[in-house]
């Protein structure tokens, strides 16, 4: 989202700068060329004043190629001025009669162009118009010259034309220099725009990131996560406040639900115990032959008692707010294996340990031990006698994984998606003791401490239950 928002802001900034810079660059090129054209017209006007064409008897009259007496020296001076002008500015200049013959030209070998822009400008001057719309010169048009023609009018007639062709190198250099100044200004403006866009994006998205972290914490079981008051747009601050209110209501509703489950489980245990006691007393007075029915009632009563105990345990686990601490999980797992080993020996199952000597993780030791007990108990139930349950500890880069691998019948892919749900048990395992709450309690205990519980099939058969906890304190 940050990259998208930055991209949109920077694209808008670039579009604005381009919309301002391109017309400005074109205007600067036009202005620079206009200045050169005006200069050349002024120069041509000065040459026109020096042209000896006074009176209809003078030499430069229309259609009269010969100079009058006294004009020869002025024509010579005009040629000298044209030569000096060419040497000084590098521009070619020529004073031409109407028939195209030269009165004075510089350089000496230059002739009136017979085609192209020069011939067109000469013809326009003969018609009494001076150059006013020369093609625009750009920095990349290095083969261009700037042509300016000025008619010399005497007594209402065009008697001669002053034609100049100027090199455009200096003009193109000035245009390029002005464009570079504009480009540097726009680059500086773009840098400022990037810095402002980054700060603006951070200001807008800071509450969103805080809200995202709080949402992730709540989704992973840390229900006490809240959004701290911070800056940002007013709408996002109101959203953060509403999120905190919603989280408070959700926590309150969940606490009420857990309290109800715990209270109901606790209140039902005493009547159930009294009922089982009455059943035992009633069994003493029953005649022979009712032992089977009495045993079934006892078994159902015991099963109901285990369900109530598990419900109370689940409610307690969901209500717990554990404080994780650094724990050597290798030692903790070995201790739990030792605790379960007598039962494993009784069932003919080999309980195997595999892992490093030290494996530090950031967990609540009581909650993790309870979750591991539920997983090992489940594995021992389904592992046949003569097989083994392997408990392996593996160190990852950011987490520690404890995998409990049994050799039981395993689960189908569909059943793997449901295992861990409350009261869920495979239809193939209904004859195995259990309430279907053991793995739910384990998952709840791990989530409360920042860990997770996952399931996968084992090879060749069985189930792999992995308890994963962070190696360091989660700073989210």
Coordinates of C-alpha atoms in Angstrom, one line a residue, residues 88-360:
X88 CA 32.3 39.6 -36.4
X89 CA 29.1 37.6 -36.1
X90 CA 29.7 34.7 -38.5
X91 CA 26.4 35.4 -40.3
X92 CA 26.2 35.6 -44.1
X93 CA 24.7 38.8 -45.4
X94 CA 23.8 40.0 -48.8
X95 CA 22.3 43.1 -50.4
X96 CA 20.5 42.0 -53.5
X97 CA 18.7 43.9 -56.2
X98 CA 15.2 42.8 -57.3
X99 CA 16.7 40.6 -60.0
X100 CA 18.8 38.8 -57.5
X101 CA 22.1 40.3 -58.5
X102 CA 24.3 41.2 -55.5
X103 CA 25.2 44.7 -54.5
X104 CA 27.3 43.6 -51.5
X105 CA 27.7 40.1 -50.1
X106 CA 29.8 38.5 -47.4
X107 CA 31.4 36.0 -47.8
X108 CA 32.3 36.9 -51.4
X109 CA 31.4 33.5 -52.8
X110 CA 27.9 33.5 -51.3
X111 CA 25.0 33.8 -53.8
X112 CA 21.3 34.2 -53.4
X113 CA 19.7 30.8 -52.6
X114 CA 17.7 29.4 -55.4
X115 CA 15.5 27.2 -53.2
X116 CA 14.7 26.6 -49.6
X117 CA 14.0 29.0 -46.8
X118 CA 16.4 31.6 -48.1
X119 CA 14.7 31.8 -51.5
X120 CA 11.3 31.9 -49.9
X121 CA 12.3 34.7 -47.5
X122 CA 13.7 36.7 -50.5
X123 CA 10.5 36.3 -52.4
X124 CA 8.5 37.4 -49.4
X125 CA 10.7 40.5 -49.1
X126 CA 10.2 41.3 -52.7
X127 CA 6.5 41.3 -51.9
X128 CA 7.1 43.8 -49.2
X129 CA 7.0 41.5 -46.2
X130 CA 9.9 40.9 -43.9
X131 CA 10.7 37.6 -42.2
X132 CA 8.4 37.0 -39.3
X133 CA 7.8 33.3 -39.0
X134 CA 11.1 31.4 -39.2
X135 CA 10.9 27.7 -38.3
X136 CA 11.7 27.1 -34.7
X137 CA 15.3 26.2 -33.9
X138 CA 15.8 23.4 -31.4
X139 CA 19.0 22.2 -29.7
X140 CA 19.1 19.1 -31.8
X141 CA 18.6 20.8 -35.2
X142 CA 22.3 21.4 -35.8
X143 CA 22.1 21.7 -39.5
X144 CA 19.8 24.7 -39.5
X145 CA 20.5 28.4 -40.2
X146 CA 18.3 31.3 -39.2
X147 CA 17.3 33.3 -42.3
X148 CA 16.0 36.9 -42.1
X149 CA 15.1 39.0 -45.1
X150 CA 14.3 42.7 -45.0
X151 CA 12.9 44.6 -48.0
X152 CA 14.4 48.0 -48.9
X153 CA 11.6 50.3 -49.8
X154 CA 12.1 53.6 -51.7
X155 CA 9.1 55.7 -52.7
X156 CA 6.8 52.8 -52.1
X157 CA 8.7 50.3 -54.2
X158 CA 11.0 47.4 -53.1
X159 CA 14.3 48.3 -54.6
X160 CA 16.5 45.7 -52.9
X161 CA 16.5 43.0 -50.2
X162 CA 18.8 42.5 -47.2
X163 CA 19.2 38.8 -46.6
X164 CA 21.0 37.3 -43.7
X165 CA 21.7 33.7 -42.8
X166 CA 23.0 33.3 -39.2
X167 CA 24.5 30.1 -37.7
X168 CA 22.3 28.7 -34.9
X169 CA 25.0 27.3 -32.8
X170 CA 25.1 30.1 -30.2
X171 CA 21.2 30.2 -30.2
X172 CA 21.0 26.4 -29.6
X173 CA 23.6 26.6 -26.9
X174 CA 21.6 29.4 -25.1
X175 CA 18.4 27.4 -25.4
X176 CA 20.0 24.2 -24.1
X177 CA 21.5 26.2 -21.2
X178 CA 18.1 27.6 -20.2
X179 CA 16.6 24.2 -20.6
X180 CA 19.3 22.7 -18.3
X181 CA 18.5 25.4 -15.7
X182 CA 14.8 24.4 -16.0
X183 CA 15.7 20.7 -15.7
X184 CA 17.8 21.3 -12.6
X185 CA 14.9 23.3 -11.1
X186 CA 12.5 20.5 -11.9
X187 CA 14.9 17.9 -10.5
X188 CA 15.2 19.8 -7.3
X189 CA 11.4 20.2 -7.1
X190 CA 11.1 16.4 -7.7
X191 CA 13.5 15.7 -4.9
X192 CA 11.5 17.9 -2.6
X193 CA 8.3 16.3 -3.8
X194 CA 9.7 12.8 -3.1
X195 CA 10.7 13.8 0.4
X196 CA 7.3 15.4 1.0
X197 CA 5.5 12.3 -0.5
X198 CA 7.5 10.0 1.8
X199 CA 6.6 12.0 4.9
X200 CA 3.0 12.4 3.8
X201 CA 2.7 8.6 3.1
X202 CA 4.3 7.8 6.5
X203 CA 1.9 10.2 8.3
X204 CA -1.1 8.7 6.6
X205 CA -0.1 5.1 7.0
X206 CA 1.3 5.1 10.5
X207 CA -2.1 4.6 12.1
X208 CA -2.8 1.9 9.5
X209 CA 0.3 0.0 10.4
X210 CA -0.5 0.3 14.1
X211 CA -4.0 -1.0 13.4
X212 CA -2.6 -3.8 11.4
X213 CA -0.2 -4.9 14.2
X214 CA -3.0 -4.8 16.7
X215 CA -5.3 -6.8 14.4
X216 CA -2.6 -9.4 13.9
X217 CA -2.0 -9.7 17.6
X218 CA -5.7 -10.2 18.3
X219 CA -6.0 -12.7 15.5
X220 CA -3.2 -14.7 17.0
X221 CA -4.7 -14.8 20.4
X222 CA -3.2 -11.8 22.1
X223 CA -6.5 -10.2 23.0
X224 CA -5.0 -7.4 25.1
X225 CA -3.5 -5.7 22.0
X226 CA -4.8 -2.2 21.4
X227 CA -4.0 0.7 19.1
X228 CA -2.0 3.4 20.9
X229 CA -3.2 7.0 20.2
X230 CA -1.0 8.5 17.4
X231 CA -1.1 11.1 14.7
X232 CA -2.5 10.8 11.2
X233 CA -5.7 11.8 9.5
X234 CA -8.7 12.3 11.9
X235 CA -10.7 9.6 10.1
X236 CA -8.0 7.0 10.9
X237 CA -7.7 8.2 14.5
X238 CA -11.5 7.6 14.9
X239 CA -11.1 4.2 13.2
X240 CA -8.4 3.3 15.8
X241 CA -10.6 4.4 18.7
X242 CA -13.5 2.4 17.3
X243 CA -11.2 -0.6 16.9
X244 CA -10.2 -0.4 20.5
X245 CA -13.8 -0.2 21.6
X246 CA -14.7 -3.2 19.4
X247 CA -11.8 -5.2 20.9
X248 CA -12.9 -4.3 24.4
X249 CA -16.4 -5.5 23.7
X250 CA -15.2 -8.7 22.0
X251 CA -12.9 -9.5 25.0
X252 CA -15.8 -8.8 27.4
X253 CA -18.1 -11.1 25.4
X254 CA -15.4 -13.8 25.3
X255 CA -14.7 -13.5 29.0
X256 CA -18.4 -13.8 29.8
X257 CA -18.6 -16.9 27.6
X258 CA -15.6 -18.5 29.2
X259 CA -16.9 -17.6 32.7
X260 CA -20.2 -19.2 31.8
X261 CA -18.5 -22.4 30.6
X262 CA -16.3 -22.5 33.6
X263 CA -19.2 -21.9 36.0
X264 CA -21.4 -24.4 34.3
X265 CA -18.7 -27.0 34.3
X266 CA -17.9 -26.4 37.9
X267 CA -21.6 -26.4 39.0
X268 CA -22.3 -29.6 37.1
X269 CA -19.4 -31.5 38.7
X270 CA -20.9 -31.7 42.2
X271 CA -24.4 -33.0 41.0
X272 CA -22.6 -35.5 38.8
X273 CA -20.4 -36.7 41.6
X274 CA -23.5 -37.1 43.8
X275 CA -25.3 -38.9 41.0
X276 CA -22.5 -41.3 40.5
X277 CA -22.4 -41.9 44.3
X278 CA -26.1 -42.7 44.3
X279 CA -25.6 -45.0 41.4
X280 CA -22.9 -46.9 43.4
X281 CA -25.3 -47.1 46.4
X282 CA -28.1 -48.2 44.1
X283 CA -25.8 -50.9 42.6
X284 CA -25.3 -52.4 46.1
X285 CA -29.0 -53.1 46.4
X286 CA -29.5 -54.4 42.9
X287 CA -29.9 -58.2 42.5
X288 CA -27.4 -60.3 40.6
X289 CA -27.4 -60.0 36.8
X290 CA -27.3 -56.2 36.4
X291 CA -23.6 -55.7 36.6
X292 CA -23.4 -54.9 32.8
X293 CA -26.0 -52.1 32.9
X294 CA -24.4 -50.8 36.1
X295 CA -21.0 -50.7 34.4
X296 CA -22.3 -48.9 31.4
X297 CA -23.8 -46.2 33.7
X298 CA -20.5 -45.8 35.5
X299 CA -18.6 -45.5 32.3
X300 CA -21.0 -42.8 30.9
X301 CA -20.8 -41.0 34.2
X302 CA -17.0 -41.1 34.2
X303 CA -17.0 -39.9 30.5
X304 CA -19.3 -37.0 31.4
X305 CA -16.9 -36.1 34.3
X306 CA -13.9 -36.0 32.0
X307 CA -15.8 -33.8 29.5
X308 CA -16.6 -31.4 32.3
X309 CA -13.0 -31.4 33.5
X310 CA -11.8 -30.7 29.9
X311 CA -14.4 -27.9 29.5
X312 CA -13.2 -26.3 32.7
X313 CA -9.6 -26.7 31.5
X314 CA -10.4 -25.1 28.2
X315 CA -12.2 -22.1 29.8
X316 CA -9.2 -21.7 32.1
X317 CA -6.8 -21.8 29.2
X318 CA -8.7 -19.3 27.2
X319 CA -9.0 -17.0 30.1
X320 CA -5.2 -17.2 30.9
X321 CA -2.9 -14.3 30.1
X322 CA 0.5 -15.9 30.2
X323 CA 3.7 -14.0 30.4
X324 CA 6.3 -15.7 28.2
X325 CA 9.8 -16.0 29.4
X326 CA 13.0 -17.6 28.0
X327 CA 12.9 -21.3 28.7
X328 CA 15.2 -24.2 27.8
X329 CA 12.7 -26.2 25.8
X330 CA 15.0 -29.2 25.5
X331 CA 15.0 -29.6 29.3
X332 CA 11.3 -29.0 29.5
X333 CA 10.5 -31.6 26.9
X334 CA 12.8 -34.1 28.5
X335 CA 11.0 -33.6 31.8
X336 CA 7.6 -34.1 30.3
X337 CA 8.9 -37.3 28.5
X338 CA 10.1 -38.6 31.9
X339 CA 6.7 -37.9 33.3
X340 CA 4.9 -39.8 30.5
X341 CA 7.4 -42.7 30.2
X342 CA 5.7 -44.9 32.9
X343 CA 2.4 -44.8 31.0
X344 CA 4.2 -45.4 27.7
X345 CA 5.9 -48.4 29.2
X346 CA 2.6 -49.7 30.6
X347 CA 1.1 -49.5 27.0
X348 CA 4.2 -51.0 25.4
X349 CA 5.1 -47.8 23.5
X350 CA 8.7 -46.6 23.3
X351 CA 8.9 -42.9 23.9
X352 CA 12.0 -41.6 22.0
X353 CA 13.7 -38.2 22.3
X354 CA 15.7 -36.4 19.6
X355 CA 17.0 -32.9 19.7
X356 CA 19.9 -30.6 20.7
X357 CA 21.1 -30.3 24.3
X358 CA 19.9 -26.7 24.5
X359 CA 16.9 -25.1 22.8
X360 CA 15.9 -21.8 24.2

